[in-house]
Coordinates of C-alpha atoms and ligand atoms in Angstrom, one line a residue:
X917 CA -0.3 0.0 -0.1
X918 CA 1.5 3.3 -1.1
X919 CA 1.9 6.0 1.6
X920 CA 0.1 9.4 0.8
X921 CA 1.6 12.5 2.5
X922 CA -0.6 15.4 3.1
X923 CA 0.9 18.6 3.9
X924 CA -1.8 20.9 6.1
X925 CA -2.0 24.4 5.1
X926 CA -2.4 25.4 8.7
X927 CA 1.3 25.9 9.1
X928 CA 1.5 28.3 5.9
X929 CA 2.7 31.6 5.9
X930 CA -1.1 32.9 5.0
X931 CA 0.0 36.6 3.4
X932 CA 1.8 34.0 0.4
X933 CA -0.6 30.8 0.9
X934 CA -0.7 30.6 -3.2
X935 CA 3.2 30.2 -3.1
X936 CA 3.2 27.6 -0.6
X937 CA 0.6 25.8 -1.9
X938 CA 2.4 25.8 -5.6
X939 CA 5.8 25.1 -4.2
X940 CA 3.9 22.0 -2.7
X941 CA 2.8 20.8 -5.7
X942 CA 5.9 21.2 -7.6
X943 CA 7.4 18.7 -5.0
X944 CA 5.3 16.0 -5.8
X945 CA 2.4 16.4 -3.6
X946 CA -0.9 15.8 -4.5
X947 CA -3.0 15.8 -1.2
X948 CA -3.5 19.0 0.6
X949 CA -5.1 18.9 4.0
X950 CA -7.1 22.0 4.7
X951 CA -8.7 22.1 8.5
X952 CA -11.5 24.1 8.6
X953 CA -12.4 25.5 12.4
X954 CA -14.9 27.7 13.4
X955 CA -14.1 28.9 17.3
X956 CA -17.0 26.8 18.5
X957 CA -15.8 23.3 17.7
X958 CA -12.4 24.1 18.6
X959 CA -11.1 27.4 20.3
X960 CA -9.2 28.4 17.2
X961 CA -9.9 30.1 13.9
X962 CA -9.1 29.8 10.8
X963 CA -10.5 29.8 6.8
X964 CA -13.7 28.6 5.2
X965 CA -15.4 28.1 1.9
X966 CA -14.3 31.6 0.3
X967 CA -10.5 31.0 1.0
X968 CA -10.9 27.3 -0.5
X969 CA -12.7 28.6 -3.7
X970 CA -9.7 31.0 -4.4
X971 CA -7.4 28.2 -3.8
X972 CA -8.7 26.2 -6.1
X973 CA -7.3 27.5 -9.8
X974 CA -4.0 27.9 -8.3
X975 CA -3.1 23.8 -8.2
X976 CA -4.4 20.6 -9.3
X977 CA -3.7 18.8 -5.8
X978 CA -7.0 16.9 -4.3
X979 CA -8.6 19.2 -1.8
X980 CA -8.6 16.8 1.5
X981 CA -11.2 19.0 4.1
X982 CA -10.9 18.3 7.8
X983 CA -14.1 20.2 9.3
X984 CA -13.5 21.1 12.9
X985 CA -17.1 23.3 13.2
X986 CA -19.8 22.9 15.3
X987 CA -22.1 22.4 12.0
X988 CA -20.7 20.4 9.7
X989 CA -23.9 19.6 7.1
X990 CA -24.3 23.9 6.6
X991 CA -20.8 23.5 4.6
X992 CA -21.2 21.0 2.4
X993 CA -22.9 22.2 -0.6
X994 CA -20.4 25.3 -0.6
X995 CA -17.7 22.8 0.0
X996 CA -18.6 20.5 -3.1
X997 CA -19.0 23.9 -5.2
X998 CA -15.5 25.4 -4.0
X999 CA -13.8 22.3 -5.5
X1000 CA -12.9 19.9 -2.5
X1001 CA -12.4 16.2 -3.2
X1002 CA -13.0 14.9 0.0
X1003 CA -14.5 15.8 3.5
X1004 CA -13.9 14.3 6.9
X1005 CA -16.4 15.4 9.5
X1006 CA -15.9 15.0 13.9
X1007 CA -18.1 11.9 15.2
X1008 CA -18.4 14.2 18.2
X1009 CA -19.9 17.2 15.6
X1010 CA -22.6 15.0 14.2
X1011 CA -25.8 14.5 15.6
X1012 CA -26.8 12.6 12.5
X1013 CA -23.4 10.6 11.4
X1014 CA -24.3 8.6 8.9
X1015 CA -27.0 11.3 7.1
X1016 CA -23.5 13.9 6.6
X1017 CA -21.2 11.2 5.9
X1018 CA -23.9 9.9 2.8
X1019 CA -24.3 13.3 2.0
X1020 CA -20.8 14.0 1.2
X1021 CA -20.3 11.0 -0.9
X1022 CA -23.9 12.0 -3.0
X1023 CA -22.5 15.1 -3.7
X1024 CA -19.6 13.7 -5.0
X1025 CA -17.0 14.0 -2.7
X1026 CA -15.0 11.5 -0.4
X1027 CA -16.7 11.1 3.0
X1028 CA -14.8 10.4 5.8
X1029 CA -15.5 10.6 9.8
X1030 CA -12.6 11.9 12.3
X1031 CA -12.2 10.6 15.8
X1032 CA -10.9 12.7 19.1
X1033 CA -7.5 10.9 20.9
X1034 CA -10.8 9.8 23.7
X1035 CA -13.6 8.3 20.4
X1036 CA -13.4 5.0 20.0
X1037 CA -14.1 3.3 16.2
X1038 CA -16.6 0.6 17.2
X1039 CA -19.5 2.7 16.9
X1040 CA -18.4 2.9 13.1
X1041 CA -19.5 -0.6 12.6
X1042 CA -22.8 -0.4 11.0
X1043 CA -21.7 2.4 8.7
X1044 CA -18.5 0.7 7.5
X1045 CA -20.9 -2.6 6.5
X1046 CA -22.7 -0.4 4.2
X1047 CA -19.6 0.8 3.0
X1048 CA -19.9 4.6 2.9
X1049 CA -16.5 5.7 5.4
X1050 CA -14.2 6.3 2.4
X1051 CA -11.7 7.6 5.1
X1052 CA -11.0 7.1 9.2
X1053 CA -9.1 9.8 10.2
X1054 CA -7.5 9.1 14.2
X1055 CA -6.7 12.3 15.6
X1056 CA -2.9 11.9 17.7
X1057 CA -3.7 15.3 19.0
X1058 CA -6.8 17.1 20.2
X1059 CA -8.1 19.0 17.8
X1060 CA -7.5 22.8 17.3
X1061 CA -3.5 23.8 16.7
X1062 CA -0.8 22.7 14.6
X1063 CA 2.6 22.0 16.4
X1064 CA 1.5 19.6 19.4
X1065 CA 3.2 16.9 20.6
X1066 CA 2.3 13.4 19.4
X1067 CA 0.2 11.5 22.1
X1068 CA 1.5 8.0 22.1
X1069 CA -1.9 6.2 23.0
X1070 CA -2.5 6.9 18.8
X1071 CA -0.3 4.0 17.6
X1072 CA -2.4 1.4 19.3
X1073 CA -5.2 3.0 18.4
X1074 CA -4.3 2.6 14.9
X1075 CA -3.2 -1.0 15.0
X1076 CA -6.7 -1.9 16.4
X1077 CA -8.4 0.2 13.8
X1078 CA -6.1 -1.3 11.0
X1079 CA -6.8 -4.9 12.5
X1080 CA -10.4 -4.3 13.1
X1081 CA -10.5 -2.8 9.1
X1082 CA -9.0 -6.2 7.8
X1083 CA -11.0 -8.6 10.0
X1084 CA -13.9 -7.3 8.3
X1085 CA -12.8 -6.7 4.9
X1086 CA -13.7 -2.6 5.1
X1087 CA -12.1 -0.7 2.7
X1088 CA -11.3 2.8 4.4
X1089 CA -8.3 4.4 4.3
X1090 CA -6.8 5.3 7.4
X1091 CA -5.4 8.4 7.9
X1092 CA -3.7 10.0 11.0
X1093 CA -3.1 13.8 11.8
X1094 CA -0.9 15.7 14.6
X1095 CA 2.3 15.8 15.4
X1096 CA 3.9 13.7 12.6
X1097 CA 7.4 14.3 12.2
X1098 CA 10.5 12.6 10.8
X1099 CA 10.8 10.7 14.1
X1100 CA 7.7 9.2 14.4
X1101 CA 6.4 8.8 11.0
X1102 CA 7.8 5.5 10.1
X1103 CA 5.8 3.8 13.3
X1104 CA 2.2 5.3 12.3
X1105 CA 2.8 3.8 8.8
X1106 CA 4.0 0.5 10.7
X1107 CA 0.6 0.3 12.6
X1108 CA -1.8 0.8 9.6
X1109 CA -1.7 4.1 8.6
X1110 CA -1.4 5.1 4.6
X1111 CA -2.6 9.0 4.6
X1112 CA -0.3 10.8 6.8
X1113 CA -1.2 14.8 7.4
X1114 CA 2.0 16.9 8.4
X1115 CA 1.6 20.6 9.2
X1116 CA 4.3 21.9 11.1
X1117 CA 7.2 19.5 10.4
X1118 CA 6.6 20.1 6.1
X1119 CA 6.3 24.3 6.8
X1120 CA 9.7 23.4 9.3
X1121 CA 12.0 27.0 8.6
X1122 CA 10.0 27.2 5.4
X1123 CA 12.1 24.8 3.5
X1124 CA 9.0 23.1 1.9
X1125 CA 10.7 21.2 -0.1
X1126 CA 13.3 20.0 1.8
X1127 CA 11.2 18.7 4.2
X1128 CA 9.1 16.8 1.6
X1129 CA 12.3 14.9 0.7
X1130 CA 13.0 14.3 3.7
X1131 CA 9.5 12.5 4.3
X1132 CA 9.7 10.7 1.0
X1133 CA 13.5 9.3 1.6
X1134 CA 12.8 8.1 4.9
X1135 CA 9.2 5.9 3.6
X1136 CA 11.2 5.1 0.1
X1137 CA 8.4 6.8 -1.5
Ligands
DX5_1294 C1 -5.0 20.3 14.5 C2 -5.0 20.1 12.6 C3 -3.7 19.3 12.1 C4 -2.5 20.3 12.2 C5 -1.8 19.3 12.2 O1 -6.3 20.3 14.6 O2 -6.3 19.2 12.5 O3 -4.2 18.9 10.3 O4 -2.5 21.1 11.2 O5 0.0 20.5 12.6 P1 0.6 19.5 12.8 O6 1.6 18.4 12.0 O7 2.1 20.5 13.4 O8 0.8 18.7 14.6
ZN1295 ZN1 -6.1 18.1 10.1

């Protein structure tokens, strides 16, 4: 299984965002992680649909939205219109999770679910049986801010999720997000994550090309 690196623009310099996005694309990155935060579900505020709309013509990369908002349903049509390819919603934010994920898929995007560190994955069983979950994102920090330390418990959680997926022949992607760096990326890949979100470690010292290359080299990508 090939590993995908998904840089999060949360760590970018927003005053020259289009340039940073172009640099990532020129480094061979295919997937861009977009952290939408509303100041309610998490205390931080980032950006919304309008910024995504303006970024869309600047790159061909897949847009992967991670919604840290209290009302994800209200954003889905707009995200589709803005050209987003996949949308992951927090289990903790959705009153009717099945419906929300199904709506994302029906709009022609890939529907994913996100689990906070303290949230179990077992409640996803019936949704997984219906094959509507395209991705499960395991948060390896509490959501809201970049630059936090990886929570060690996440490794076991990814392993358990990967085993559960294999035992039941589910085919969702396992993504991990938070505190990933050159010292722990191999651990999460070995545990079973195939899509790795990286914020600060990709934008470190603003050496985007070098940082991407370092991750690639380490993983033999
Ligand atoms: C945190 C966000 C992450 C964040 C990761 O709530 O979901 O995507 O940007 O940043 P790092 O890699 O710095 O932990
Ligand atoms: Zn994220």
